[in-house]
Amino acid sequence: MSNTKVLPLLESEASEAVAPCCPPLTERPFTAEEAETAARMFKALGDPVRLRLFSAVASNEGGEACVCDISDVGVSQPTVSHHLKKLKDAGLLTSERRGTWVYYRVEPSVLAAMGKLLTIAPGTV
């Protein structure tokens, strides 16, 4: 007789889809909610350490990076964790724990939405 238990699979945080935040700036005025979302993203990226961490994750092969590979940004590990949390809270990163390490990913939809946000529509300039 076996004492083996079947445990349910947990979906990782990385499987959460990140919705684009806002229309292009030239399309129409933002709603209050869209402005809050965009401001949170820009505020998170307004810190040089966060921008370096975001860039390190986005430029890493496969668009994801282990925290162990991106923590050399001139601040302590707890500070790196704080900044990564701020990027997650702003909707710019997702994370997944694999054993001891946490892997961070920039969802392609986030980069596409950020690019679209700052795109100038033809005929508007």
mmCIF file of C-alpha atoms in Angstrom, residues 14 18 54 57-58 61-65 88 92-96 98 103-108 110:
data_model
loop_
_atom_site.group_PDB
_atom_site.id
_atom_site.type_symbol
_atom_site.label_atom_id
_atom_site.label_comp_id
_atom_site.label_asym_id
_atom_site.label_seq_id
_atom_site.Cartn_x
_atom_site.Cartn_y
_atom_site.Cartn_z
ATOM 1 C CA ALA A 14 3.625 33.816 -14.931
ATOM 2 C CA VAL A 18 -1.164 41.172 -18.568
ATOM 3 C CA PHE A 54 13.404 45.939 -16.111
ATOM 4 C CA VAL A 57 14.812 41.064 -17.570
ATOM 5 C CA ALA A 58 13.520 42.285 -20.948
ATOM 6 C CA GLU A 61 17.220 35.479 -23.518
ATOM 7 C CA GLY A 62 13.601 34.353 -23.559
ATOM 8 C CA GLY A 63 12.429 37.579 -21.892
ATOM 9 C CA GLU A 64 12.872 36.165 -18.401
ATOM 10 C CA ALA A 65 15.633 36.185 -15.826
ATOM 11 C CA LYS A 88 5.367 43.698 -10.445
ATOM 12 C CA LEU A 92 5.435 45.446 -15.759
ATOM 13 C CA LEU A 93 6.733 42.053 -14.567
ATOM 14 C CA THR A 94 5.343 38.691 -13.595
ATOM 15 C CA SER A 95 7.209 36.134 -11.509
ATOM 16 C CA GLU A 96 7.382 32.420 -10.912
ATOM 17 C CA ARG A 98 11.214 27.600 -9.277
ATOM 18 C CA TYR A 103 12.224 34.085 -12.217
ATOM 19 C CA TYR A 104 10.886 37.360 -13.579
ATOM 20 C CA ARG A 105 9.334 37.823 -16.996
ATOM 21 C CA VAL A 106 8.281 40.801 -19.062
ATOM 22 C CA GLU A 107 5.086 39.831 -20.812
ATOM 23 C CA PRO A 108 5.211 40.601 -24.553
ATOM 24 C CA VAL A 110 3.384 44.830 -21.773
#
